[in-house]
Amino acid sequence: MAPHSVQFKTNYLVEKKIEPFYKGGKVQINKEGTHLLCICQNKLNIVEITTGTVVRSIEQEDQEDITCFVLSPDDEMLVTGSRALLLKQWQWQEGTCIRSWKAIHTAPVSSMTFDPTSTLLATGGCDNTIKIWDMHKRYCTHNLKGSFGVVHLVEFHPDMSLLQLFSSSMDYKIRIWDLQTSKCVSILETHFSAVTSLSFSPDRNTMVSSGRDKICAVWDLETKSVKRTIPVFESVEVAVLLPNSPNLIGRDKDTDSLLFITAGSKGILRVWDSATAKCLYTQKLPHTKQKSSEDGVDENNLTHCLLLPNQEEVVTVNAEHSIIIYDLHNLDLKKQFVGYNEEVLDVKFLGPSDSHIVVATNSTQLKVFELATLNCQILHGHSEIVLALDVFKKGLMFASCSKDHTIRIWRMNKDTGKVDCIAMGGGHARDVGTIACSRLHKSFIVSGSQDLTLKIWKLPESISSAPTKPTSVVESLYASVTEKGHDKDINSVAVSPNDKLIVSGSQDKTAKLWSSSDLSLLGVFRGHSRGIWCVQFSPVDQVVATSSADGTVKLWGLKDFSCLKTFEGHDASVLKVIFVSHGTQLMTSGSDGLLKLWTIKTNECDKTLDGHEDKVWGLHANRQDSAVITASADSSIILWKDVTEVELAEERAKKETEILQ
């Protein structure tokens, strides 16, 4: 493409935004199994399960946090309870509030449930009482007193002719209330810690209760006594009864006995037989082998588990706010969504057609999202926070570096999209904060660290050549050259398009140019008044761009190391800079959350894009140069689409209609 025919970009629009939609608390699925409801502070988000997108947010006008919600079994009524002690009934498909009324509780509502017929709603409060509401006639029918502490669990008996309610509070006992007399008719005692769930067998005579005291109890509801206590050796958050269909997991031998699935602090699902108290099946996950903490608290800790209404899949939620769907036939992973990312530190396009993105969040795991469905793979490997990423030219291999002083190389399977770690290297003495891959061939990687050194890692043949068969062996990499680069932390490194040169930028206000063969110093770029955050080679000219904490971006010539241009316009640190439009324009991101598009020839800022609320750490353009992806400390990731052509076409059409008129 000749340089004179380059189309300057004028504008980008948000095409997709990946935002936090779940920050802990209850989750529920509607009866069709199409939508998932979950809480994110003062919003209740409704997520479409097929695409992972939030289709509607239900927000309270008073901005109070939602403490609890429940969707009725017939899918008609959604009720939320907030810290303002109000209950609200919503038409959840439209997101409109039908009515709100005072909860009469003197403290927030902590649990809610509907009866099987969707007429009665029970609310358990933090004020030791339970209230029961008739939702059709709209009044409070019962006020049950006598619980001890917060009532965190209420369940109706599935047979409504008995009119019984089960509840549990802070004294670890399960109480049975008779709604005809409003009295507590029975107290079931066996747990020594909080009771987390109650489920009833299909014949309605048996109940399974789970607790944080590492046991599940099977109750006979006719005699109100424990039939069996099953030690499960983990703090259980949920026990779910397994449906009776024959081909589900654990049902291969018998289809009639009462089986249940437990989810809890071990982070895995297990199937138990209530008759023999034996564990029939334990789920095997790749990342649970690494560390099993003694105290039982782990980020993989499961907090929720529910069956999808088709009875074939199960949804689990873990302490990292990931929502994971498993197949009930073999407990294989089907889908995974990330509810909350914390600070996003870096993001890059991935895949031969830029169909995926890889994200470094404030965590030890890397996340790979498929952009179309937002399905997410979580990559385990690093033991400390991952700080930076870079992707090789073909888009199937990428490198990551971390606070654990190591670098790792990952490869994506072209057909399945599955990502595996294929190599790792250690050798830096401090956090490795920046990494860059060779451009021309998959021949080397360069890393920069807080130990002030640059290292070049040559890639062995086995990695750089195309894989013949998938290997589970992680190769070891060793640095071929190490050089002390700067006097302060190295913030950024980049490799030239022909792989001959390397540029590094540092907190010591300088950028340096190195030969990639032996890291011999070729020259120093001096001129910024504060530390340099990012360095980048132009794809076409012999030019380097640097962005700095002094709020400017500078272009430097590689021949005489002089500053050619300075771009001023950001009011705060410029964290990232990239070249777009074949090296004729720059795009920069700042710590004020703004993105700016600059034309190099005119030195002018053509467009300022405001989409983030906090520092924008990640900025990357796709290969077609038709989109950029940005990631910020406000925990959101935005895909921006180049709309220059579209806007020009609209402009032309407008002019033509004017001429015609």
XYZ file of C-alpha atoms in Angstrom:
661
model
C 0.000 0.000 0.000
C 1.520 3.299 -1.050
C 1.922 5.768 1.810
C -0.022 8.524 -0.012
C -3.184 6.405 -0.089
C -3.312 5.886 3.678
C -6.683 6.844 5.094
C -6.223 8.868 8.300
C -8.485 7.718 11.095
C -10.789 10.278 12.629
C -12.944 8.440 15.118
C -13.512 5.225 17.090
C -16.702 4.034 18.769
C -17.244 1.503 21.537
C -18.188 -1.847 20.008
C -18.067 -4.008 23.129
C -17.416 -3.442 26.791
C -16.404 -6.127 29.273
C -17.373 -4.801 32.672
C -17.765 -6.296 36.124
C -21.268 -7.728 36.469
C -21.003 -9.813 39.643
C -19.160 -9.032 42.868
C -20.353 -11.778 45.166
C -23.678 -12.712 46.708
C -26.549 -14.798 45.484
C -27.072 -16.031 41.916
C -30.256 -17.507 40.455
C -31.343 -18.852 37.059
C -34.771 -18.339 35.502
C -36.975 -21.322 34.832
C -36.192 -21.494 31.093
C -32.468 -21.572 31.884
C -31.712 -18.679 29.527
C -30.761 -15.939 31.988
C -28.710 -15.694 35.145
C -29.497 -13.084 37.801
C -26.719 -11.815 40.062
C -25.906 -8.860 42.313
C -23.267 -6.215 41.631
C -23.476 -3.764 44.577
C -26.588 -1.600 43.992
C -27.486 -3.249 40.678
C -29.088 -6.555 39.878
C -27.686 -7.766 36.553
C -29.498 -10.116 34.197
C -26.942 -12.015 32.115
C -27.777 -13.934 28.975
C -26.139 -17.345 29.395
C -25.454 -17.976 25.693
C -23.467 -14.770 25.080
C -22.395 -13.760 28.575
C -23.631 -10.204 28.048
C -25.624 -8.213 30.576
C -28.967 -7.680 28.855
C -30.474 -5.583 31.639
C -29.456 -3.943 34.881
C -32.085 -3.356 37.530
C -31.002 -0.432 39.656
C -32.577 1.049 42.763
C -33.300 4.761 42.594
C -32.042 5.267 46.153
C -28.632 3.781 45.151
C -28.754 1.470 48.171
C -26.958 -1.877 47.911
C -29.191 -4.874 47.225
C -28.765 -7.381 50.068
C -30.949 -10.160 48.735
C -33.249 -11.095 45.853
C -35.424 -13.975 44.712
C -37.172 -14.909 41.458
C -40.455 -16.793 41.845
C -40.675 -20.384 40.499
C -43.157 -19.300 37.796
C -40.689 -16.582 36.594
C -43.302 -13.848 37.088
C -42.095 -11.964 40.152
C -38.656 -10.730 41.079
C -38.347 -9.332 44.602
C -35.288 -7.452 45.894
C -34.436 -6.310 49.393
C -32.061 -3.410 50.013
C -30.226 -1.816 52.915
C -32.950 0.840 53.022
C -35.274 -1.876 54.484
C -37.546 -1.743 51.443
C -38.796 -4.704 49.438
C -39.447 -4.105 45.742
C -41.301 -6.204 43.223
C -40.058 -5.978 39.616
C -41.184 -6.918 36.162
C -37.702 -8.275 35.450
C -37.954 -8.694 31.664
C -38.610 -4.959 31.312
C -36.712 -3.846 34.394
C -39.632 -1.839 35.791
C -40.529 -1.633 39.474
C -44.159 -2.624 40.058
C -44.366 -1.708 43.740
C -42.252 -1.262 46.801
C -43.190 -1.664 50.424
C -41.553 -1.464 53.834
C -40.091 -4.739 54.973
C -41.177 -4.154 58.638
C -37.898 -5.855 59.546
C -35.766 -3.585 61.734
C -32.559 -4.750 59.994
C -31.779 -5.721 56.377
C -33.296 -8.868 54.865
C -30.651 -11.591 54.494
C -32.611 -14.422 52.866
C -35.775 -14.862 50.806
C -37.662 -17.698 49.212
C -40.946 -18.303 47.389
C -43.196 -21.272 48.039
C -43.653 -23.762 45.122
C -46.935 -22.105 44.074
C -45.391 -18.578 43.895
C -47.989 -17.085 46.231
C -46.130 -16.817 49.538
C -42.796 -15.071 50.035
C -40.742 -15.690 53.188
C -38.107 -13.147 54.241
C -35.505 -13.875 56.914
C -34.007 -10.801 58.512
C -30.921 -9.774 60.442
C -33.336 -8.891 63.290
C -34.044 -12.544 64.345
C -37.501 -12.632 62.725
C -39.106 -14.210 59.669
C -41.998 -12.534 57.873
C -44.306 -14.224 55.384
C -46.088 -12.213 52.688
C -49.058 -13.096 50.531
C -47.867 -11.729 47.172
C -51.283 -11.712 45.507
C -53.287 -10.086 48.284
C -50.219 -7.975 49.168
C -50.092 -8.167 52.963
C -47.937 -9.708 55.682
C -49.525 -12.944 56.906
C -47.063 -14.174 59.574
C -44.372 -12.769 61.797
C -42.324 -15.682 63.172
C -40.179 -14.818 66.198
C -37.800 -16.979 68.156
C -34.803 -17.445 65.884
C -31.387 -16.676 67.278
C -29.376 -14.107 65.317
C -29.441 -13.525 61.543
C -31.855 -15.825 59.716
C -29.674 -16.686 56.719
C -31.689 -19.573 55.306
C -35.440 -20.012 54.700
C -37.056 -22.800 52.651
C -40.694 -23.896 52.238
C -41.568 -27.581 52.469
C -42.271 -28.674 48.857
C -45.658 -30.109 49.855
C -47.736 -26.964 50.399
C -50.626 -28.857 52.015
C -48.405 -29.168 55.115
C -47.774 -25.399 55.259
C -44.333 -25.795 56.786
C -41.339 -23.453 56.653
C -37.751 -24.445 57.443
C -35.264 -21.863 58.669
C -31.771 -21.707 60.101
C -29.982 -18.946 61.937
C -26.780 -18.290 63.882
C -27.416 -21.002 66.517
C -26.799 -23.712 63.831
C -30.194 -25.334 64.461
C -32.823 -25.986 61.787
C -36.296 -24.846 62.880
C -39.567 -26.100 61.410
C -42.476 -23.631 61.611
C -46.127 -24.559 61.262
C -47.817 -21.739 59.354
C -51.288 -22.624 60.620
C -50.345 -21.896 64.217
C -47.304 -19.627 63.559
C -45.344 -21.721 66.061
C -42.007 -23.492 65.853
C -43.009 -27.180 65.937
C -39.598 -28.786 65.827
C -35.878 -28.024 66.143
C -33.386 -30.219 64.305
C -29.945 -30.232 65.902
C -26.838 -31.854 64.535
C -24.688 -29.162 62.906
C -21.937 -27.366 64.839
C -21.526 -24.526 62.377
C -23.664 -22.498 59.973
C -26.164 -24.532 57.932
C -25.674 -23.488 54.311
C -28.375 -25.285 52.324
C -31.459 -27.487 52.587
C -32.740 -29.701 49.768
C -35.737 -32.018 49.679
C -36.006 -35.405 48.012
C -38.610 -35.938 45.260
C -40.790 -38.057 47.606
C -40.664 -35.110 50.093
C -39.871 -37.336 53.097
C -36.116 -36.835 53.162
C -34.094 -33.653 53.501
C -30.340 -33.129 53.031
C -28.713 -30.269 54.958
C -25.142 -29.065 54.410
C -22.970 -27.084 56.784
C -19.646 -25.364 57.248
C -18.808 -27.945 59.925
C -17.723 -30.277 57.062
C -20.717 -32.600 57.279
C -23.969 -33.195 55.425
C -26.934 -34.610 57.314
C -29.752 -36.721 55.857
C -33.045 -36.211 57.754
C -36.204 -38.268 57.946
C -38.947 -35.614 57.885
C -41.628 -37.911 59.310
C -39.782 -38.752 62.495
C -37.744 -35.464 62.459
C -34.546 -37.364 63.126
C -31.142 -37.731 61.485
C -30.970 -40.820 59.284
C -27.286 -40.411 58.578
C -24.452 -37.944 59.044
C -21.985 -37.887 56.157
C -18.507 -36.462 56.799
C -17.441 -34.680 53.607
C -14.153 -33.193 54.931
C -14.659 -29.729 53.495
C -16.711 -26.718 54.454
C -19.801 -27.194 52.244
C -21.624 -24.180 50.810
C -24.263 -26.087 48.844
C -25.567 -29.631 48.541
C -27.730 -30.190 45.445
C -29.737 -33.354 44.849
C -28.833 -35.133 41.616
C -31.816 -35.695 39.270
C -32.830 -39.272 38.519
C -32.007 -39.364 34.793
C -29.970 -42.517 34.111
C -26.989 -41.160 32.163
C -25.846 -38.532 34.664
C -22.597 -38.822 36.566
C -22.652 -41.392 39.402
C -25.956 -42.803 38.121
C -24.341 -45.530 35.977
C -24.907 -48.196 38.648
C -28.241 -47.207 40.173
C -30.903 -44.750 39.144
C -33.040 -44.702 42.279
C -30.912 -43.952 45.326
C -30.660 -40.417 46.654
C -27.421 -38.883 45.348
C -26.267 -35.327 45.950
C -23.485 -33.025 44.750
C -21.482 -30.924 47.205
C -19.619 -27.693 46.464
C -17.386 -25.944 48.958
C -13.939 -24.923 50.074
C -12.030 -27.496 48.012
C -13.183 -25.881 44.802
C -14.363 -29.135 43.225
C -17.721 -30.842 42.836
C -18.205 -34.256 44.440
C -21.052 -36.758 44.141
C -22.192 -38.595 47.292
C -24.589 -41.452 47.974
C -26.850 -40.603 50.904
C -27.534 -44.287 51.666
C -23.932 -45.487 51.974
C -22.271 -42.122 52.844
C -19.644 -42.852 50.181
C -18.158 -40.384 47.715
C -18.965 -41.795 44.259
C -17.098 -39.273 42.142
C -14.601 -36.436 42.606
C -14.143 -33.842 39.903
C -10.582 -33.493 38.622
C -9.487 -29.979 37.714
C -6.068 -29.070 36.304
C -5.317 -26.244 38.744
C -6.337 -27.846 42.043
C -3.170 -29.936 42.217
C -0.885 -26.954 42.675
C -1.626 -25.968 46.217
C -4.131 -27.263 48.701
C -4.139 -24.833 51.572
C -4.599 -26.317 55.022
C -7.041 -23.736 56.315
C -9.341 -24.552 53.413
C -9.564 -20.992 52.085
C -8.663 -20.841 48.439
C -9.563 -18.536 45.571
C -11.103 -21.563 43.869
C -13.438 -21.941 46.822
C -16.993 -22.579 45.487
C -19.670 -20.317 46.960
C -22.741 -21.405 44.951
C -23.933 -24.318 42.916
C -27.262 -24.733 41.130
C -28.755 -27.036 38.538
C -29.813 -25.609 35.201
C -33.507 -26.320 34.594
C -32.702 -28.732 31.749
C -31.249 -30.974 34.516
C -28.196 -31.665 32.336
C -25.822 -28.919 33.495
C -24.724 -27.421 36.775
C -23.592 -23.836 37.430
C -20.948 -23.099 40.057
C -19.628 -19.782 41.345
C -16.195 -19.465 42.945
C -14.603 -16.949 45.283
C -12.844 -15.230 42.351
C -16.349 -14.326 41.041
C -16.125 -16.671 38.053
C -19.353 -18.338 36.972
C -18.647 -21.786 35.529
C -21.027 -24.192 33.799
C -20.237 -27.941 33.883
C -21.880 -30.817 32.054
C -23.674 -33.089 34.543
C -22.830 -36.237 32.555
C -19.082 -36.055 33.190
C -18.533 -32.717 35.020
C -16.542 -31.329 32.074
C -16.234 -27.578 31.667
C -18.717 -26.114 29.186
C -18.539 -22.374 29.753
C -16.956 -19.845 32.022
C -17.708 -16.148 32.660
C -15.695 -13.744 34.767
C -17.855 -11.597 37.025
C -15.179 -9.204 38.237
C -11.653 -8.525 36.993
C -10.157 -6.092 39.549
C -7.528 -3.816 37.961
C -6.678 -4.787 34.404
C -2.934 -4.328 33.819
C -2.527 -5.375 30.182
C -4.542 -6.659 27.240
C -3.595 -7.963 23.771
C -5.433 -9.387 20.757
C -4.893 -13.118 20.261
C -5.661 -15.718 17.604
C -4.907 -15.738 13.859
C -7.898 -13.490 13.145
C -7.780 -11.541 16.449
C -10.848 -13.437 17.612
C -9.689 -13.604 21.243
C -8.062 -11.300 23.762
C -5.664 -12.229 26.544
C -5.891 -10.172 29.721
C -3.597 -9.721 32.709
C -5.705 -8.698 35.689
C -4.531 -8.029 39.203
C -4.138 -11.767 39.754
C -1.852 -14.738 39.248
C -4.059 -16.131 36.493
C -4.298 -15.003 32.908
C -7.701 -14.823 31.252
C -8.357 -15.534 27.577
C -11.729 -14.260 26.315
C -13.377 -15.234 23.080
C -14.716 -11.872 21.907
C -17.866 -13.254 20.261
C -19.246 -15.168 23.266
C -17.160 -13.753 26.155
C -16.463 -17.358 27.122
C -13.298 -17.270 29.208
C -10.380 -19.649 29.781
C -8.400 -19.163 32.952
C -4.686 -19.951 32.665
C -2.868 -21.077 35.790
C 0.916 -21.034 35.997
C 2.384 -17.910 37.542
C 2.541 -17.781 41.319
C 2.400 -13.971 41.631
C 0.565 -11.177 39.793
C 1.113 -11.121 36.011
C 2.346 -7.673 34.977
C 2.651 -7.646 31.177
C 1.981 -9.588 27.963
C 3.111 -9.638 24.358
C 1.877 -11.684 21.395
C 3.933 -13.083 18.499
C 3.127 -12.035 14.941
C 1.008 -15.056 13.947
C -1.186 -14.562 16.986
C -1.041 -18.106 18.374
C 1.867 -17.752 20.797
C 2.290 -15.156 23.507
C 4.581 -14.398 26.429
C 3.788 -13.210 29.955
C 5.935 -11.884 32.783
C 5.154 -11.635 36.454
C 6.079 -10.519 39.946
C 7.274 -14.103 40.580
C 10.501 -13.154 38.653
C 9.683 -15.523 35.764
C 8.507 -15.345 32.169
C 6.237 -17.905 30.508
C 5.352 -18.723 26.908
C 1.852 -19.938 26.016
C 0.496 -21.475 22.846
C -3.062 -21.528 21.602
C -4.335 -24.578 19.757
C -5.490 -23.361 16.337
C -8.444 -25.760 16.126
C -9.776 -25.943 19.679
C -8.691 -22.528 20.937
C -7.279 -24.121 24.099
C -4.197 -22.403 25.560
C -1.318 -24.228 27.278
C 1.941 -23.108 28.835
C 4.832 -24.491 26.750
C 7.906 -22.855 28.329
C 9.061 -20.842 31.296
C 12.269 -19.082 32.244
C 13.615 -17.677 35.494
C 16.685 -15.608 36.207
C 15.620 -12.089 37.088
C 16.164 -11.080 40.695
C 13.121 -8.784 40.964
C 9.653 -8.338 39.423
C 9.651 -8.657 35.626
C 7.572 -5.684 34.541
C 7.802 -5.695 30.752
C 8.238 -8.180 27.914
C 8.443 -8.017 24.104
C 8.439 -10.729 21.429
C 10.533 -10.747 18.260
C 8.625 -9.450 15.231
C 10.026 -11.153 12.126
C 10.379 -14.750 13.328
C 9.576 -16.547 16.573
C 13.240 -16.418 17.524
C 13.587 -14.565 20.834
C 11.945 -12.663 23.677
C 13.325 -9.666 25.556
C 12.350 -8.860 29.149
C 13.006 -5.902 31.432
C 12.865 -5.991 35.196
C 13.029 -3.987 38.419
C 16.487 -5.498 38.910
C 17.514 -2.917 36.210
C 18.587 -5.587 33.707
C 17.444 -6.557 30.234
C 17.547 -10.207 29.239
C 17.234 -11.868 25.837
C 15.732 -15.363 25.811
C 16.436 -17.379 22.649
C 13.575 -19.731 21.796
C 14.622 -23.349 21.090
C 13.617 -24.973 17.766
C 11.003 -27.130 19.484
C 9.023 -24.033 20.460
C 9.511 -21.786 17.450
C 8.635 -24.489 14.903
C 4.999 -25.454 14.425
C 3.855 -28.028 16.997
C 3.462 -31.548 15.697
C 1.616 -32.913 18.699
C 0.486 -31.260 21.924
C 3.015 -31.762 24.715
C 2.328 -31.404 28.404
C 6.020 -30.780 29.101
C 6.913 -27.206 30.020
C 10.367 -26.454 28.612
C 12.923 -24.391 30.507
C 14.257 -21.209 28.949
C 17.592 -19.602 29.783
C 18.662 -16.037 29.109
C 21.327 -15.866 26.395
C 22.360 -12.256 27.146
C 21.890 -10.108 30.261
C 22.806 -6.433 30.432
C 22.336 -3.736 33.084
C 20.116 -1.356 31.206
C 19.128 1.594 33.366
C 19.552 3.246 36.759
C 15.873 2.767 37.722
C 13.001 0.333 36.965
C 12.624 -0.640 33.310
C 9.011 0.099 32.352
C 8.878 -0.895 28.704
C 10.778 -2.733 25.956
C 10.064 -3.095 22.243
C 11.629 -4.955 19.304
C 12.069 -3.366 15.863
C 10.130 -4.757 12.860
C 13.322 -6.342 11.439
C 14.361 -7.883 14.813
C 17.747 -6.084 14.713
C 17.142 -3.451 17.394
C 15.639 -3.240 20.874
C 14.520 -0.059 22.630
C 13.938 0.190 26.386
C 12.311 2.932 28.452
C 12.856 3.507 32.136
C 11.842 5.414 35.243
C 15.260 7.167 34.973
C 13.757 9.455 32.217
C 15.807 7.911 29.384
C 15.143 5.470 26.563
C 18.033 3.424 25.144
C 18.608 1.680 21.832
C 20.329 -1.726 21.865
C 21.499 -4.240 19.297
C 19.392 -7.397 19.605
C 22.314 -9.733 18.896
C 24.452 -8.942 21.970
C 22.624 -6.072 23.781
C 25.410 -3.604 22.956
C 24.275 -0.005 23.593
C 23.813 2.001 20.379
C 22.500 5.257 21.807
C 20.428 7.071 24.424
C 17.295 9.223 23.948
C 17.296 12.055 26.500
C 14.672 14.778 26.806
C 11.751 13.671 28.962
C 11.461 15.364 32.352
C 9.831 12.383 34.095
C 9.979 8.574 33.821
C 9.145 6.870 30.519
C 6.142 4.508 30.595
C 6.117 3.132 27.059
C 8.391 2.800 24.004
C 7.380 1.707 20.512
C 9.044 1.307 17.081
C 7.318 2.757 14.019
C 6.231 -0.017 11.621
C 7.507 1.935 8.587
C 10.010 4.684 9.485
C 13.259 4.602 11.433
C 11.554 6.278 14.352
C 10.854 5.453 18.008
C 7.912 6.862 20.001
C 8.140 7.275 23.784
C 5.399 8.267 26.218
C 6.182 9.658 29.629
C 4.876 10.692 33.033
C 5.555 14.315 32.037
C 2.375 14.155 29.904
C 4.125 14.227 26.519
C 4.836 11.802 23.684
C 8.077 12.247 21.738
C 9.267 10.879 18.395
C 12.995 10.206 18.008
C 15.157 9.535 14.937
C 17.278 6.400 15.078
C 20.133 7.945 13.050
C 21.193 10.767 15.378
C 19.000 10.056 18.480
C 17.484 13.548 18.256
C 13.904 14.404 19.204
C 11.889 14.971 16.014
C 8.496 15.871 17.460
C 6.742 16.369 20.777
C 2.991 15.830 21.232
C 1.451 17.716 24.143
C -2.181 17.380 25.179
C -2.504 14.855 27.982
C -2.869 16.437 31.426
C -1.484 13.359 33.163
C 0.992 10.528 32.595
C 0.843 8.933 29.148
C 0.909 5.205 29.916
C 0.829 3.622 26.453
C 1.507 4.662 22.862
C 0.914 2.666 19.647
C 1.229 3.431 15.917
C -1.909 3.139 13.749
C -2.719 3.853 10.050
C 0.597 2.365 8.818
C 2.706 4.495 11.096
C 1.139 7.851 10.154
C -0.881 8.267 13.347
C -0.360 7.616 17.042
C -2.825 6.492 19.658
C -2.055 7.157 23.316
C -3.724 6.322 26.616
C -3.349 8.283 29.830
C -3.710 7.855 33.552
C -6.754 10.178 33.397
C -8.708 7.483 31.514
C -8.558 9.291 28.148
C -7.415 7.978 24.753
C -6.060 10.392 22.151
C -5.527 9.982 18.408
C -2.719 12.077 16.870
C -1.646 12.710 13.275
C 2.152 12.755 13.169
C 2.466 15.073 10.151
C 0.393 17.895 11.653
C 1.356 17.300 15.311
C -2.310 17.658 16.192
C -4.686 15.643 18.351
C -7.547 14.582 16.082
C -9.802 12.943 18.605
C -10.109 12.336 22.336
C -12.038 9.250 23.421
C -13.438 9.049 26.916
C -14.534 5.581 27.943
C -12.679 4.705 31.133
C -12.840 6.067 34.663
C -9.292 5.250 35.727
C -5.740 4.683 34.431
C -5.705 2.964 31.028
C -2.868 0.426 31.323
C -3.579 -1.642 28.223
C -3.806 -0.471 24.591
C -3.392 -2.692 21.523
C -4.480 -2.510 17.852
C -5.561 -5.525 15.815
C -3.750 -6.618 12.644
C -6.314 -5.198 10.231
C -5.862 -1.870 12.032
C -9.655 -1.693 12.231
C -10.062 -1.870 16.020
C -8.201 -1.232 19.258
C -8.715 -2.773 22.659
C -8.132 -0.861 25.890
C -8.013 -2.023 29.489
C -8.149 0.052 32.604
C -7.754 0.015 36.357
C -11.540 0.558 36.608
C -11.786 -3.177 35.796
C -13.355 -2.676 32.366
C -12.080 -3.680 28.917
C -13.364 -1.820 25.844
C -13.208 -2.858 22.194
C -13.170 0.276 19.991
C -14.095 0.044 16.330
C -12.674 2.358 13.656
C -15.717 4.176 12.231
C -13.872 6.598 9.914
C -15.124 4.966 6.683
C -18.695 4.746 7.975
C -18.743 8.403 9.004
C -17.214 9.490 5.667
C -19.858 7.511 3.778
C -22.614 9.135 5.874
C -21.111 12.564 5.216
C -20.995 11.869 1.465
C -24.595 10.632 1.438
C -25.680 13.740 3.329
C -23.919 16.039 0.836
C -25.421 14.164 -2.091
C -28.948 14.528 -0.721
C -28.290 18.256 -0.154
C -27.136 18.633 -3.770
C -30.187 16.725 -5.008
C -32.505 18.920 -2.991
